[in-house]
């Protein structure tokens, strides 16, 4: 089975909010790839597994998946610049989730250089990289650069019609602004994010995931009605699925 087909089935589990089954399925497919000696397929799936363990909060297996992915890049002789950049992005985000900011920034930088060389201007994958890198930049005290990255990521996402991704950038920016004492800026960013989520027409499982991700931030800032509404939207989507 090709990686695209496997990941489509994996996503179907996630769209039903069944992360446990999704994880079991993905791990079984990784093991099958190992048994078949198909290292290219294993690399594609282990790359996805980094994100799975990150979202599950399983730091130990996240680190193991990162190490295996980096090893497989060499073992497969991967040449594709975009593919390598995407793996470095997932590695960096994995390191960020386990609290290793230094390693995270190293691999975000490597990914950004590859994306700058191989991706067309305005590609949404660059927005994803900038949004995630900004978190580690903020943790490293580089707040001005982090703000620049959030705003650039939001702009790229909006231009590409990915309003839910732009909303995440603005919610993250609100936390950054709050941490630097800019309460007014934080509230404005939250307003922009909520308006963007309102404007999304195609409300899929990913939209539900974003609503759930943003809801706690609205509660943190005292916008409890907005938090409740975002959770209601997510619940409705999962129930229909």
PDB file of C-alpha atoms in Angstrom, residues 30-194:
ATOM      1  CA  UNK A  30       5.187   1.212  10.125  1.00  0.00           C
ATOM      2  CA  UNK A  31       5.921  -2.298  11.366  1.00  0.00           C
ATOM      3  CA  UNK A  32       4.723  -3.742   8.048  1.00  0.00           C
ATOM      4  CA  UNK A  33       7.050  -1.395   6.151  1.00  0.00           C
ATOM      5  CA  UNK A  34       9.969  -2.458   8.353  1.00  0.00           C
ATOM      6  CA  UNK A  35       9.149  -6.137   7.757  1.00  0.00           C
ATOM      7  CA  UNK A  36       9.039  -5.524   4.002  1.00  0.00           C
ATOM      8  CA  UNK A  37      12.345  -3.649   4.066  1.00  0.00           C
ATOM      9  CA  UNK A  38      10.679  -0.610   2.474  1.00  0.00           C
ATOM     10  CA  UNK A  39      12.659   2.231   4.042  1.00  0.00           C
ATOM     11  CA  UNK A  40      11.142   4.966   1.882  1.00  0.00           C
ATOM     12  CA  UNK A  41       7.647   4.006   3.031  1.00  0.00           C
ATOM     13  CA  UNK A  42       8.889   3.674   6.604  1.00  0.00           C
ATOM     14  CA  UNK A  43      10.322   7.198   6.436  1.00  0.00           C
ATOM     15  CA  UNK A  44       7.021   8.648   5.201  1.00  0.00           C
ATOM     16  CA  UNK A  45       5.103   6.940   8.002  1.00  0.00           C
ATOM     17  CA  UNK A  46       7.621   7.617  10.780  1.00  0.00           C
ATOM     18  CA  UNK A  47       7.514  11.257   9.750  1.00  0.00           C
ATOM     19  CA  UNK A  48       3.759  11.191  10.437  1.00  0.00           C
ATOM     20  CA  UNK A  49       4.337   9.246  13.642  1.00  0.00           C
ATOM     21  CA  UNK A  50       6.386  12.140  15.061  1.00  0.00           C
ATOM     22  CA  UNK A  51       3.283  14.311  14.899  1.00  0.00           C
ATOM     23  CA  UNK A  52       1.070  11.572  16.280  1.00  0.00           C
ATOM     24  CA  UNK A  53       3.193  11.119  19.393  1.00  0.00           C
ATOM     25  CA  UNK A  54       3.594  14.886  19.752  1.00  0.00           C
ATOM     26  CA  UNK A  55      -0.176  15.404  19.828  1.00  0.00           C
ATOM     27  CA  UNK A  56      -0.544  12.477  22.242  1.00  0.00           C
ATOM     28  CA  UNK A  57       2.054  13.988  24.602  1.00  0.00           C
ATOM     29  CA  UNK A  58       4.205  10.839  24.386  1.00  0.00           C
ATOM     30  CA  UNK A  59       7.658  12.445  24.637  1.00  0.00           C
ATOM     31  CA  UNK A  60       9.613   9.189  24.749  1.00  0.00           C
ATOM     32  CA  UNK A  61       8.199   7.759  21.539  1.00  0.00           C
ATOM     33  CA  UNK A  62       8.284  11.173  19.909  1.00  0.00           C
ATOM     34  CA  UNK A  63      12.057  11.320  20.487  1.00  0.00           C
ATOM     35  CA  UNK A  64      12.483   7.767  19.168  1.00  0.00           C
ATOM     36  CA  UNK A  65      10.524   8.653  16.020  1.00  0.00           C
ATOM     37  CA  UNK A  66      12.633  11.761  15.500  1.00  0.00           C
ATOM     38  CA  UNK A  67      15.846   9.748  15.765  1.00  0.00           C
ATOM     39  CA  UNK A  68      14.535   7.108  13.361  1.00  0.00           C
ATOM     40  CA  UNK A  69      13.387   9.705  10.819  1.00  0.00           C
ATOM     41  CA  UNK A  70      16.781  11.437  10.813  1.00  0.00           C
ATOM     42  CA  UNK A  71      18.508   8.074  10.416  1.00  0.00           C
ATOM     43  CA  UNK A  72      16.243   7.096   7.520  1.00  0.00           C
ATOM     44  CA  UNK A  73      17.017  10.318   5.652  1.00  0.00           C
ATOM     45  CA  UNK A  74      20.587   9.080   5.387  1.00  0.00           C
ATOM     46  CA  UNK A  75      19.694   5.429   4.816  1.00  0.00           C
ATOM     47  CA  UNK A  76      17.345   6.254   1.930  1.00  0.00           C
ATOM     48  CA  UNK A  77      19.596   8.928   0.430  1.00  0.00           C
ATOM     49  CA  UNK A  78      16.638  11.299   0.254  1.00  0.00           C
ATOM     50  CA  UNK A  79      17.337  14.016  -2.325  1.00  0.00           C
ATOM     51  CA  UNK A  80      13.991  15.802  -2.685  1.00  0.00           C
ATOM     52  CA  UNK A  81      14.436  19.215  -1.076  1.00  0.00           C
ATOM     53  CA  UNK A  82      10.771  19.789  -0.224  1.00  0.00           C
ATOM     54  CA  UNK A  83      10.350  16.330   1.283  1.00  0.00           C
ATOM     55  CA  UNK A  84      13.495  16.728   3.336  1.00  0.00           C
ATOM     56  CA  UNK A  85      12.359  20.182   4.467  1.00  0.00           C
ATOM     57  CA  UNK A  86       9.003  18.771   5.569  1.00  0.00           C
ATOM     58  CA  UNK A  87      10.689  16.061   7.611  1.00  0.00           C
ATOM     59  CA  UNK A  88      12.993  18.636   9.212  1.00  0.00           C
ATOM     60  CA  UNK A  89       9.902  20.710  10.025  1.00  0.00           C
ATOM     61  CA  UNK A  90       8.252  17.747  11.768  1.00  0.00           C
ATOM     62  CA  UNK A  91      11.504  16.969  13.576  1.00  0.00           C
ATOM     63  CA  UNK A  92      11.761  20.569  14.750  1.00  0.00           C
ATOM     64  CA  UNK A  93       8.157  20.623  15.939  1.00  0.00           C
ATOM     65  CA  UNK A  94       8.746  17.347  17.740  1.00  0.00           C
ATOM     66  CA  UNK A  95      11.774  18.778  19.498  1.00  0.00           C
ATOM     67  CA  UNK A  96       9.711  21.847  20.419  1.00  0.00           C
ATOM     68  CA  UNK A  97       7.054  19.653  22.014  1.00  0.00           C
ATOM     69  CA  UNK A  98       9.587  17.857  24.218  1.00  0.00           C
ATOM     70  CA  UNK A  99      11.152  21.146  25.331  1.00  0.00           C
ATOM     71  CA  UNK A 100      14.387  21.032  23.328  1.00  0.00           C
ATOM     72  CA  UNK A 101      14.325  24.600  21.951  1.00  0.00           C
ATOM     73  CA  UNK A 102      17.927  24.558  20.706  1.00  0.00           C
ATOM     74  CA  UNK A 103      17.374  21.489  18.518  1.00  0.00           C
ATOM     75  CA  UNK A 104      13.995  22.810  17.402  1.00  0.00           C
ATOM     76  CA  UNK A 105      15.484  26.085  16.148  1.00  0.00           C
ATOM     77  CA  UNK A 106      18.271  24.207  14.378  1.00  0.00           C
ATOM     78  CA  UNK A 107      15.859  22.093  12.336  1.00  0.00           C
ATOM     79  CA  UNK A 108      13.410  24.948  11.720  1.00  0.00           C
ATOM     80  CA  UNK A 109      16.327  26.847  10.210  1.00  0.00           C
ATOM     81  CA  UNK A 110      17.290  23.883   8.010  1.00  0.00           C
ATOM     82  CA  UNK A 111      13.675  23.444   6.909  1.00  0.00           C
ATOM     83  CA  UNK A 112      13.246  27.148   6.152  1.00  0.00           C
ATOM     84  CA  UNK A 113      16.338  27.182   3.935  1.00  0.00           C
ATOM     85  CA  UNK A 114      15.081  24.192   1.937  1.00  0.00           C
ATOM     86  CA  UNK A 115      11.572  25.643   1.614  1.00  0.00           C
ATOM     87  CA  UNK A 116      12.990  29.008   0.491  1.00  0.00           C
ATOM     88  CA  UNK A 117      14.962  27.230  -2.217  1.00  0.00           C
ATOM     89  CA  UNK A 118      12.381  24.732  -3.470  1.00  0.00           C
ATOM     90  CA  UNK A 119       8.878  26.066  -2.711  1.00  0.00           C
ATOM     91  CA  UNK A 120       7.058  28.740  -4.733  1.00  0.00           C
ATOM     92  CA  UNK A 121       6.236  32.028  -3.045  1.00  0.00           C
ATOM     93  CA  UNK A 122       3.066  31.885  -0.966  1.00  0.00           C
ATOM     94  CA  UNK A 123       3.112  28.120  -0.439  1.00  0.00           C
ATOM     95  CA  UNK A 124       1.122  27.235   2.703  1.00  0.00           C
ATOM     96  CA  UNK A 125       3.819  24.846   3.868  1.00  0.00           C
ATOM     97  CA  UNK A 126       6.033  27.845   4.550  1.00  0.00           C
ATOM     98  CA  UNK A 127       3.242  29.337   6.671  1.00  0.00           C
ATOM     99  CA  UNK A 128       3.138  26.184   8.775  1.00  0.00           C
ATOM    100  CA  UNK A 129       6.872  26.323   9.288  1.00  0.00           C
ATOM    101  CA  UNK A 130       6.846  30.001  10.291  1.00  0.00           C
ATOM    102  CA  UNK A 131       3.965  29.501  12.699  1.00  0.00           C
ATOM    103  CA  UNK A 132       5.698  26.643  14.490  1.00  0.00           C
ATOM    104  CA  UNK A 133       9.136  28.251  14.433  1.00  0.00           C
ATOM    105  CA  UNK A 134       7.695  31.366  16.070  1.00  0.00           C
ATOM    106  CA  UNK A 135       6.801  29.365  19.176  1.00  0.00           C
ATOM    107  CA  UNK A 136      10.402  28.288  19.643  1.00  0.00           C
ATOM    108  CA  UNK A 137      11.697  31.783  18.841  1.00  0.00           C
ATOM    109  CA  UNK A 138       9.444  33.192  21.560  1.00  0.00           C
ATOM    110  CA  UNK A 139      10.655  30.555  24.012  1.00  0.00           C
ATOM    111  CA  UNK A 140      14.203  31.604  23.144  1.00  0.00           C
ATOM    112  CA  UNK A 141      13.395  35.248  23.918  1.00  0.00           C
ATOM    113  CA  UNK A 142      13.361  36.350  20.268  1.00  0.00           C
ATOM    114  CA  UNK A 143       9.921  37.961  20.556  1.00  0.00           C
ATOM    115  CA  UNK A 144      10.256  40.524  17.742  1.00  0.00           C
ATOM    116  CA  UNK A 145      11.217  37.852  15.233  1.00  0.00           C
ATOM    117  CA  UNK A 146       8.485  35.560  16.555  1.00  0.00           C
ATOM    118  CA  UNK A 147       5.858  38.281  15.959  1.00  0.00           C
ATOM    119  CA  UNK A 148       7.198  38.807  12.440  1.00  0.00           C
ATOM    120  CA  UNK A 149       6.889  35.069  11.742  1.00  0.00           C
ATOM    121  CA  UNK A 150       3.304  34.870  13.088  1.00  0.00           C
ATOM    122  CA  UNK A 151       2.150  37.780  10.949  1.00  0.00           C
ATOM    123  CA  UNK A 152       3.878  36.444   7.835  1.00  0.00           C
ATOM    124  CA  UNK A 153       2.385  32.983   8.428  1.00  0.00           C
ATOM    125  CA  UNK A 154      -1.095  34.472   8.859  1.00  0.00           C
ATOM    126  CA  UNK A 155      -0.732  36.493   5.668  1.00  0.00           C
ATOM    127  CA  UNK A 156       0.329  33.471   3.608  1.00  0.00           C
ATOM    128  CA  UNK A 157      -2.493  31.355   5.053  1.00  0.00           C
ATOM    129  CA  UNK A 158      -5.150  33.992   4.321  1.00  0.00           C
ATOM    130  CA  UNK A 159      -3.926  34.455   0.750  1.00  0.00           C
ATOM    131  CA  UNK A 160      -4.162  30.691   0.245  1.00  0.00           C
ATOM    132  CA  UNK A 161      -7.709  30.526   1.681  1.00  0.00           C
ATOM    133  CA  UNK A 162      -6.573  28.692   4.815  1.00  0.00           C
ATOM    134  CA  UNK A 163      -8.369  30.940   7.296  1.00  0.00           C
ATOM    135  CA  UNK A 164      -8.319  28.403  10.127  1.00  0.00           C
ATOM    136  CA  UNK A 165      -4.521  28.298   9.938  1.00  0.00           C
ATOM    137  CA  UNK A 166      -4.367  32.086   9.932  1.00  0.00           C
ATOM    138  CA  UNK A 167      -6.579  32.048  13.037  1.00  0.00           C
ATOM    139  CA  UNK A 168      -4.105  29.790  14.844  1.00  0.00           C
ATOM    140  CA  UNK A 169      -1.317  32.240  14.001  1.00  0.00           C
ATOM    141  CA  UNK A 170      -3.275  35.135  15.494  1.00  0.00           C
ATOM    142  CA  UNK A 171      -4.174  33.166  18.639  1.00  0.00           C
ATOM    143  CA  UNK A 172      -0.512  32.320  19.129  1.00  0.00           C
ATOM    144  CA  UNK A 173       0.375  35.956  18.509  1.00  0.00           C
ATOM    145  CA  UNK A 174      -2.115  36.977  21.211  1.00  0.00           C
ATOM    146  CA  UNK A 175      -0.254  34.855  23.769  1.00  0.00           C
ATOM    147  CA  UNK A 176       3.037  36.407  22.664  1.00  0.00           C
ATOM    148  CA  UNK A 177       1.598  39.909  23.006  1.00  0.00           C
ATOM    149  CA  UNK A 178       0.124  39.097  26.408  1.00  0.00           C
ATOM    150  CA  UNK A 179       3.517  37.888  27.597  1.00  0.00           C
ATOM    151  CA  UNK A 180       5.117  41.180  26.567  1.00  0.00           C
ATOM    152  CA  UNK A 181       2.456  43.315  28.274  1.00  0.00           C
ATOM    153  CA  UNK A 182       0.527  44.269  25.132  1.00  0.00           C
ATOM    154  CA  UNK A 183      -2.997  43.461  26.382  1.00  0.00           C
ATOM    155  CA  UNK A 184      -4.689  45.615  23.757  1.00  0.00           C
ATOM    156  CA  UNK A 185      -2.776  43.940  20.942  1.00  0.00           C
ATOM    157  CA  UNK A 186      -3.617  40.504  22.323  1.00  0.00           C
ATOM    158  CA  UNK A 187      -7.350  41.270  22.376  1.00  0.00           C
ATOM    159  CA  UNK A 188      -7.204  42.584  18.816  1.00  0.00           C
ATOM    160  CA  UNK A 189      -5.430  39.430  17.629  1.00  0.00           C
ATOM    161  CA  UNK A 190      -8.075  37.254  19.298  1.00  0.00           C
ATOM    162  CA  UNK A 191     -10.836  39.247  17.570  1.00  0.00           C
ATOM    163  CA  UNK A 192      -9.163  38.742  14.193  1.00  0.00           C
ATOM    164  CA  UNK A 193      -8.754  35.014  14.854  1.00  0.00           C
ATOM    165  CA  UNK A 194     -12.395  34.554  15.825  1.00  0.00           C
TER     166      UNK A 194
END
